[in-house]
PDB file of C-alpha atoms in Angstrom:
ATOM      1  CA  MET A  52      93.202  76.749 125.152  1.00  0.00           C
ATOM      2  CA  PHE A  53      94.335  75.606 128.804  1.00  0.00           C
ATOM      3  CA  THR A  54      95.542  79.185 129.790  1.00  0.00           C
ATOM      4  CA  LYS A  55      93.526  81.095 128.301  1.00  0.00           C
ATOM      5  CA  ASN A  56      90.249  79.706 130.809  1.00  0.00           C
ATOM      6  CA  VAL A  57      92.107  80.103 133.417  1.00  0.00           C
ATOM      7  CA  HIS A  58      93.083  84.059 132.335  1.00  0.00           C
ATOM      8  CA  LEU A  59      89.347  84.148 131.797  1.00  0.00           C
ATOM      9  CA  TYR A  60      88.591  82.886 134.979  1.00  0.00           C
ATOM     10  CA  LEU A  61      91.507  85.107 136.877  1.00  0.00           C
ATOM     11  CA  PHE A  62      89.597  87.979 134.978  1.00  0.00           C
ATOM     12  CA  ASN A  63      86.211  87.534 135.507  1.00  0.00           C
ATOM     13  CA  SER A  64      86.310  86.516 139.222  1.00  0.00           C
ATOM     14  CA  ILE A  65      89.142  89.657 139.987  1.00  0.00           C
ATOM     15  CA  PHE A  66      86.250  92.034 138.155  1.00  0.00           C
ATOM     16  CA  LYS A  67      83.486  90.659 139.630  1.00  0.00           C
ATOM     17  CA  ARG A  68      84.921  91.653 143.550  1.00  0.00           C
ATOM     18  CA  GLY A  69      85.040  95.303 142.165  1.00  0.00           C
ATOM     19  CA  ILE A  70      88.756  95.838 141.505  1.00  0.00           C
ATOM     20  CA  HIS A  71      89.058  97.404 138.430  1.00  0.00           C
ATOM     21  CA  ASP A  72      92.355  99.197 138.866  1.00  0.00           C
ATOM     22  CA  ASN A  73      95.459 100.455 141.852  1.00  0.00           C
ATOM     23  CA  LYS A  74      93.729 103.236 143.270  1.00  0.00           C
ATOM     24  CA  SER A  75      90.687  99.969 144.008  1.00  0.00           C
ATOM     25  CA  LEU A  76      92.912  97.493 144.929  1.00  0.00           C
ATOM     26  CA  ILE A  77      94.803 100.217 147.675  1.00  0.00           C
ATOM     27  CA  ASP A  78      91.466 101.115 149.301  1.00  0.00           C
ATOM     28  CA  ASN A  79      89.734  97.951 149.172  1.00  0.00           C
ATOM     29  CA  CYS A  80      93.120  96.380 151.385  1.00  0.00           C
ATOM     30  CA  ILE A  81      92.521  96.126 154.616  1.00  0.00           C
ATOM     31  CA  GLU A  82      95.700  94.421 156.206  1.00  0.00           C
ATOM     32  CA  VAL A  83      99.219  94.357 154.793  1.00  0.00           C
ATOM     33  CA  LYS A  84     101.627  92.185 156.479  1.00  0.00           C
ATOM     34  CA  ASN A  85     105.358  91.930 155.509  1.00  0.00           C
ATOM     35  CA  ARG A  86     106.799  89.283 156.260  1.00  0.00           C
ATOM     36  CA  ASN A  87     110.384  90.507 155.440  1.00  0.00           C
ATOM     37  CA  PRO A  88     111.389  90.822 159.102  1.00  0.00           C
ATOM     38  CA  ARG A  89     114.688  92.503 157.742  1.00  0.00           C
ATOM     39  CA  ASN A  90     112.462  94.734 155.299  1.00  0.00           C
ATOM     40  CA  LEU A  91     113.682  97.680 158.035  1.00  0.00           C
ATOM     41  CA  GLU A  92     117.115  96.692 158.284  1.00  0.00           C
ATOM     42  CA  ARG A  93     117.079  97.527 154.076  1.00  0.00           C
ATOM     43  CA  LEU A  94     114.616 100.676 153.713  1.00  0.00           C
ATOM     44  CA  LEU A  95     117.648 101.528 156.750  1.00  0.00           C
ATOM     45  CA  ILE A  96     114.547 102.453 159.490  1.00  0.00           C
ATOM     46  CA  ALA A  97     115.645 100.025 161.908  1.00  0.00           C
ATOM     47  CA  ARG A  98     117.091 100.625 165.484  1.00  0.00           C
ATOM     48  CA  LYS A  99     121.126  98.892 165.953  1.00  0.00           C
ATOM     49  CA  PRO A 100     122.177  98.436 168.703  1.00  0.00           C
ATOM     50  CA  GLN A 101     123.865 100.248 170.711  1.00  0.00           C
ATOM     51  CA  GLY A 102     124.844  99.178 173.956  1.00  0.00           C
ATOM     52  CA  TYR A 103     127.100 100.924 176.775  1.00  0.00           C
ATOM     53  CA  HIS A 104     129.691 103.168 175.492  1.00  0.00           C
ATOM     54  CA  LEU A 105     132.204 101.112 178.403  1.00  0.00           C
ATOM     55  CA  GLU A 106     131.418  98.195 176.632  1.00  0.00           C
ATOM     56  CA  LYS A 107     134.485  95.873 174.722  1.00  0.00           C
ATOM     57  CA  GLN A 108     132.483  95.059 172.277  1.00  0.00           C
ATOM     58  CA  PHE A 109     130.773  97.321 169.865  1.00  0.00           C
ATOM     59  CA  ARG A 110     127.173  96.388 168.885  1.00  0.00           C
ATOM     60  CA  ASN A 111     125.902  99.057 166.785  1.00  0.00           C
ATOM     61  CA  PHE A 112     125.896  97.396 163.636  1.00  0.00           C
ATOM     62  CA  TRP A 113     123.258  94.937 161.567  1.00  0.00           C
ATOM     63  CA  HIS A 114     125.109  92.286 159.934  1.00  0.00           C
ATOM     64  CA  LYS A 115     129.042  91.850 160.952  1.00  0.00           C
ATOM     65  CA  LEU A 116     131.677  89.924 159.669  1.00  0.00           C
ATOM     66  CA  GLN A 117     133.738  87.750 161.228  1.00  0.00           C
ATOM     67  CA  ILE A 118     137.019  85.369 160.138  1.00  0.00           C
ATOM     68  CA  SER A 119     138.306  82.483 162.449  1.00  0.00           C
ATOM     69  CA  PRO A 120     140.981  81.466 162.094  1.00  0.00           C
ATOM     70  CA  TYR A 121     141.650  78.069 162.768  1.00  0.00           C
ATOM     71  CA  GLN A 122     144.536  75.264 163.424  1.00  0.00           C
ATOM     72  CA  ARG A 123     143.741  73.603 159.785  1.00  0.00           C
ATOM     73  CA  TYR A 124     141.037  75.914 158.389  1.00  0.00           C
ATOM     74  CA  ILE A 125     139.101  79.164 158.559  1.00  0.00           C
ATOM     75  CA  VAL A 126     135.766  79.493 159.123  1.00  0.00           C
ATOM     76  CA  ALA A 127     134.332  83.407 157.729  1.00  0.00           C
ATOM     77  CA  GLU A 128     130.699  83.686 158.998  1.00  0.00           C
ATOM     78  CA  ILE A 129     128.274  87.014 158.768  1.00  0.00           C
ATOM     79  CA  ILE A 130     126.406  87.348 162.197  1.00  0.00           C
ATOM     80  CA  HIS A 131     123.348  89.235 162.499  1.00  0.00           C
ATOM     81  CA  PHE A 132     123.039  91.079 166.002  1.00  0.00           C
ATOM     82  CA  GLN A 133     120.382  88.962 166.568  1.00  0.00           C
ATOM     83  CA  ASN A 134     119.746  85.781 165.764  1.00  0.00           C
ATOM     84  CA  GLY A 135     123.192  84.822 164.821  1.00  0.00           C
ATOM     85  CA  PRO A 136     124.864  83.450 162.242  1.00  0.00           C
ATOM     86  CA  VAL A 137     123.406  84.579 159.626  1.00  0.00           C
ATOM     87  CA  ILE A 138     125.736  83.250 156.266  1.00  0.00           C
ATOM     88  CA  SER A 139     128.769  80.994 156.795  1.00  0.00           C
ATOM     89  CA  ALA A 140     131.663  79.292 155.354  1.00  0.00           C
ATOM     90  CA  SER A 141     134.503  77.113 155.628  1.00  0.00           C
ATOM     91  CA  SER A 142     137.415  76.010 154.372  1.00  0.00           C
ATOM     92  CA  ASN A 143     136.590  72.344 155.062  1.00  0.00           C
ATOM     93  CA  GLU A 144     133.472  72.141 153.376  1.00  0.00           C
ATOM     94  CA  TRP A 145     134.099  69.353 151.296  1.00  0.00           C
ATOM     95  CA  ALA A 146     134.048  71.509 147.791  1.00  0.00           C
ATOM     96  CA  LEU A 147     136.259  73.629 148.770  1.00  0.00           C
ATOM     97  CA  LYS A 148     138.828  70.698 150.913  1.00  0.00           C
ATOM     98  CA  LYS A 149     138.509  69.451 147.089  1.00  0.00           C
ATOM     99  CA  LEU A 150     139.977  72.288 144.597  1.00  0.00           C
ATOM    100  CA  LEU A 151     142.608  73.530 148.133  1.00  0.00           C
ATOM    101  CA  TYR A 152     146.033  72.608 148.337  1.00  0.00           C
ATOM    102  CA  ARG A 153     145.755  73.486 152.172  1.00  0.00           C
ATOM    103  CA  LYS A 154     142.633  74.682 154.257  1.00  0.00           C
ATOM    104  CA  TYR A 155     144.510  78.011 155.312  1.00  0.00           C
ATOM    105  CA  ASP A 156     146.893  79.135 153.013  1.00  0.00           C
ATOM    106  CA  SER A 157     146.540  82.196 150.793  1.00  0.00           C
ATOM    107  CA  MET A 158     144.006  80.930 148.013  1.00  0.00           C
ATOM    108  CA  ALA A 159     141.897  79.109 151.097  1.00  0.00           C
ATOM    109  CA  TYR A 160     141.126  82.935 151.458  1.00  0.00           C
ATOM    110  CA  ILE A 161     140.359  83.739 148.120  1.00  0.00           C
ATOM    111  CA  ALA A 162     138.003  80.688 147.323  1.00  0.00           C
ATOM    112  CA  LEU A 163     136.576  81.785 150.764  1.00  0.00           C
ATOM    113  CA  GLY A 164     135.839  84.969 149.905  1.00  0.00           C
ATOM    114  CA  GLN A 165     134.850  84.011 146.506  1.00  0.00           C
ATOM    115  CA  VAL A 166     132.451  81.926 148.428  1.00  0.00           C
ATOM    116  CA  LEU A 167     131.213  83.770 150.875  1.00  0.00           C
ATOM    117  CA  ALA A 168     130.610  87.019 148.585  1.00  0.00           C
ATOM    118  CA  GLN A 169     128.462  85.013 146.474  1.00  0.00           C
ATOM    119  CA  ARG A 170     126.294  83.485 149.276  1.00  0.00           C
ATOM    120  CA  CYS A 171     125.972  86.984 150.522  1.00  0.00           C
ATOM    121  CA  LEU A 172     124.181  88.112 147.540  1.00  0.00           C
ATOM    122  CA  GLU A 173     122.520  85.108 146.913  1.00  0.00           C
ATOM    123  CA  SER A 174     120.481  86.126 150.032  1.00  0.00           C
ATOM    124  CA  GLY A 175     120.908  89.710 149.664  1.00  0.00           C
ATOM    125  CA  ILE A 176     123.107  91.636 151.787  1.00  0.00           C
ATOM    126  CA  THR A 177     124.961  93.251 149.945  1.00  0.00           C
ATOM    127  CA  GLU A 178     126.455  95.716 153.175  1.00  0.00           C
ATOM    128  CA  ILE A 179     128.988  94.074 156.175  1.00  0.00           C
ATOM    129  CA  TYR A 180     130.092  95.788 159.265  1.00  0.00           C
ATOM    130  CA  PHE A 181     133.796  94.869 159.727  1.00  0.00           C
ATOM    131  CA  ASN A 182     136.252  96.868 161.801  1.00  0.00           C
ATOM    132  CA  GLU A 183     139.083  94.747 162.858  1.00  0.00           C
ATOM    133  CA  THR A 184     142.888  95.768 161.245  1.00  0.00           C
ATOM    134  CA  PRO A 185     143.115  93.274 158.528  1.00  0.00           C
ATOM    135  CA  ASN A 186     146.207  91.314 157.943  1.00  0.00           C
ATOM    136  CA  ASN A 187     148.012  89.710 155.096  1.00  0.00           C
ATOM    137  CA  LYS A 188     145.999  86.609 154.338  1.00  0.00           C
ATOM    138  CA  VAL A 189     142.576  88.799 155.508  1.00  0.00           C
ATOM    139  CA  SER A 190     143.417  92.093 153.374  1.00  0.00           C
ATOM    140  CA  LEU A 191     142.697  88.905 150.151  1.00  0.00           C
ATOM    141  CA  LEU A 192     139.441  87.781 151.508  1.00  0.00           C
ATOM    142  CA  LEU A 193     137.874  91.525 151.783  1.00  0.00           C
ATOM    143  CA  LYS A 194     139.551  91.786 148.595  1.00  0.00           C
ATOM    144  CA  GLU A 195     137.489  89.309 146.942  1.00  0.00           C
ATOM    145  CA  LEU A 196     134.203  90.964 148.124  1.00  0.00           C
ATOM    146  CA  LYS A 197     135.179  94.223 147.810  1.00  0.00           C
ATOM    147  CA  LYS A 198     135.315  92.742 143.890  1.00  0.00           C
ATOM    148  CA  LYS A 199     132.035  91.167 143.925  1.00  0.00           C
ATOM    149  CA  ASP A 200     130.722  94.756 144.964  1.00  0.00           C
ATOM    150  CA  ILE A 201     130.129  93.539 148.912  1.00  0.00           C
ATOM    151  CA  ILE A 202     130.324  97.257 151.196  1.00  0.00           C
ATOM    152  CA  LEU A 203     132.605  96.633 154.434  1.00  0.00           C
ATOM    153  CA  HIS A 204     131.114  99.610 155.985  1.00  0.00           C
ATOM    154  CA  GLU A 205     126.964 100.143 157.170  1.00  0.00           C
ATOM    155  CA  SER A 206     125.267 102.574 156.422  1.00  0.00           C
ATOM    156  CA  ASP A 207     123.987 104.812 159.138  1.00  0.00           C
ATOM    157  CA  ARG A 208     120.715 104.925 159.892  1.00  0.00           C
ATOM    158  CA  TYR A 209     117.618 107.368 158.435  1.00  0.00           C
ATOM    159  CA  ILE A 210     116.941 109.396 161.528  1.00  0.00           C
ATOM    160  CA  HIS A 211     113.433 111.837 160.695  1.00  0.00           C
ATOM    161  CA  PRO A 212     114.483 115.202 161.307  1.00  0.00           C
ATOM    162  CA  TYR A 213     112.790 118.025 162.791  1.00  0.00           C
ATOM    163  CA  PRO A 214     111.418 120.432 160.952  1.00  0.00           C
ATOM    164  CA  TRP A 215     113.516 123.067 161.970  1.00  0.00           C
ATOM    165  CA  SER A 216     116.020 120.582 160.884  1.00  0.00           C
ATOM    166  CA  LEU A 217     118.504 122.488 158.531  1.00  0.00           C
ATOM    167  CA  PHE A 218     120.283 118.849 157.073  1.00  0.00           C
ATOM    168  CA  ARG A 219     117.392 116.583 155.303  1.00  0.00           C
ATOM    169  CA  PRO A 220     118.960 113.494 154.689  1.00  0.00           C
ATOM    170  CA  GLU A 221     117.754 111.299 151.756  1.00  0.00           C
ATOM    171  CA  LYS A 222     115.354 109.079 152.174  1.00  0.00           C
ATOM    172  CA  PRO A 223     116.713 105.359 151.161  1.00  0.00           C
ATOM    173  CA  TRP A 224     113.178 104.195 150.150  1.00  0.00           C
ATOM    174  CA  GLU A 225     112.901 107.579 147.469  1.00  0.00           C
ATOM    175  CA  THR A 226     115.213 107.024 144.105  1.00  0.00           C
ATOM    176  CA  HIS A 227     115.370 109.966 142.224  1.00  0.00           C
ATOM    177  CA  GLU A 228     116.590 108.809 138.867  1.00  0.00           C
TER     178      GLU A 228
END
C-alpha cells in the first residue's frame, strides 16, 4: 500500500509539471551536468598528453600499467596521466600475503594479476597502456590480465574527419547492432 501511494505521488507530481514524455523532458532540460570526469576518455574524445618527441618518458596514454618489483614484494599500479595512481595492488597486502608462500615468486605475479584485473573491472577500466618488454614473471601477470579481458593497449583517440577526408572512422559513441 505504501509503495502504491509513493508511485501515485511521483506520477502526479511529474504530470503537474507538464512533463509527459522524453521529448518534452529533453526540451525542458535547462542544464546537463556530467559527474563522471573521465567520460570523455571512455568516449575516446579526450586529448592524450603527447609531450615532446625527445622526452625519454612516453606520455601518450590515459591509463598506464606500472609494475615495480622490490626486494621482498611486488607493486602493480594503474597510473592516470593527470591524477597519478588510480588503482594499486601489492603482494605485501595482508589478504595476498596470507595466501602466498613468497611475496615475490611467480605465483605472487599470477595472484597480483588476478587482483589487479578484478579491481580494474570494478572501477570500469578495461584498456591499459603497457609497452615495456616483459620478463618471464611479468608475462604471467599480463597473461592473467588478458584472461580477465583487460586490453593491454589503448584505442586511438577519435579525431573528427574533415568534410573532404576519404577515411571516416566509426564514431565510438554510436553502436551498430
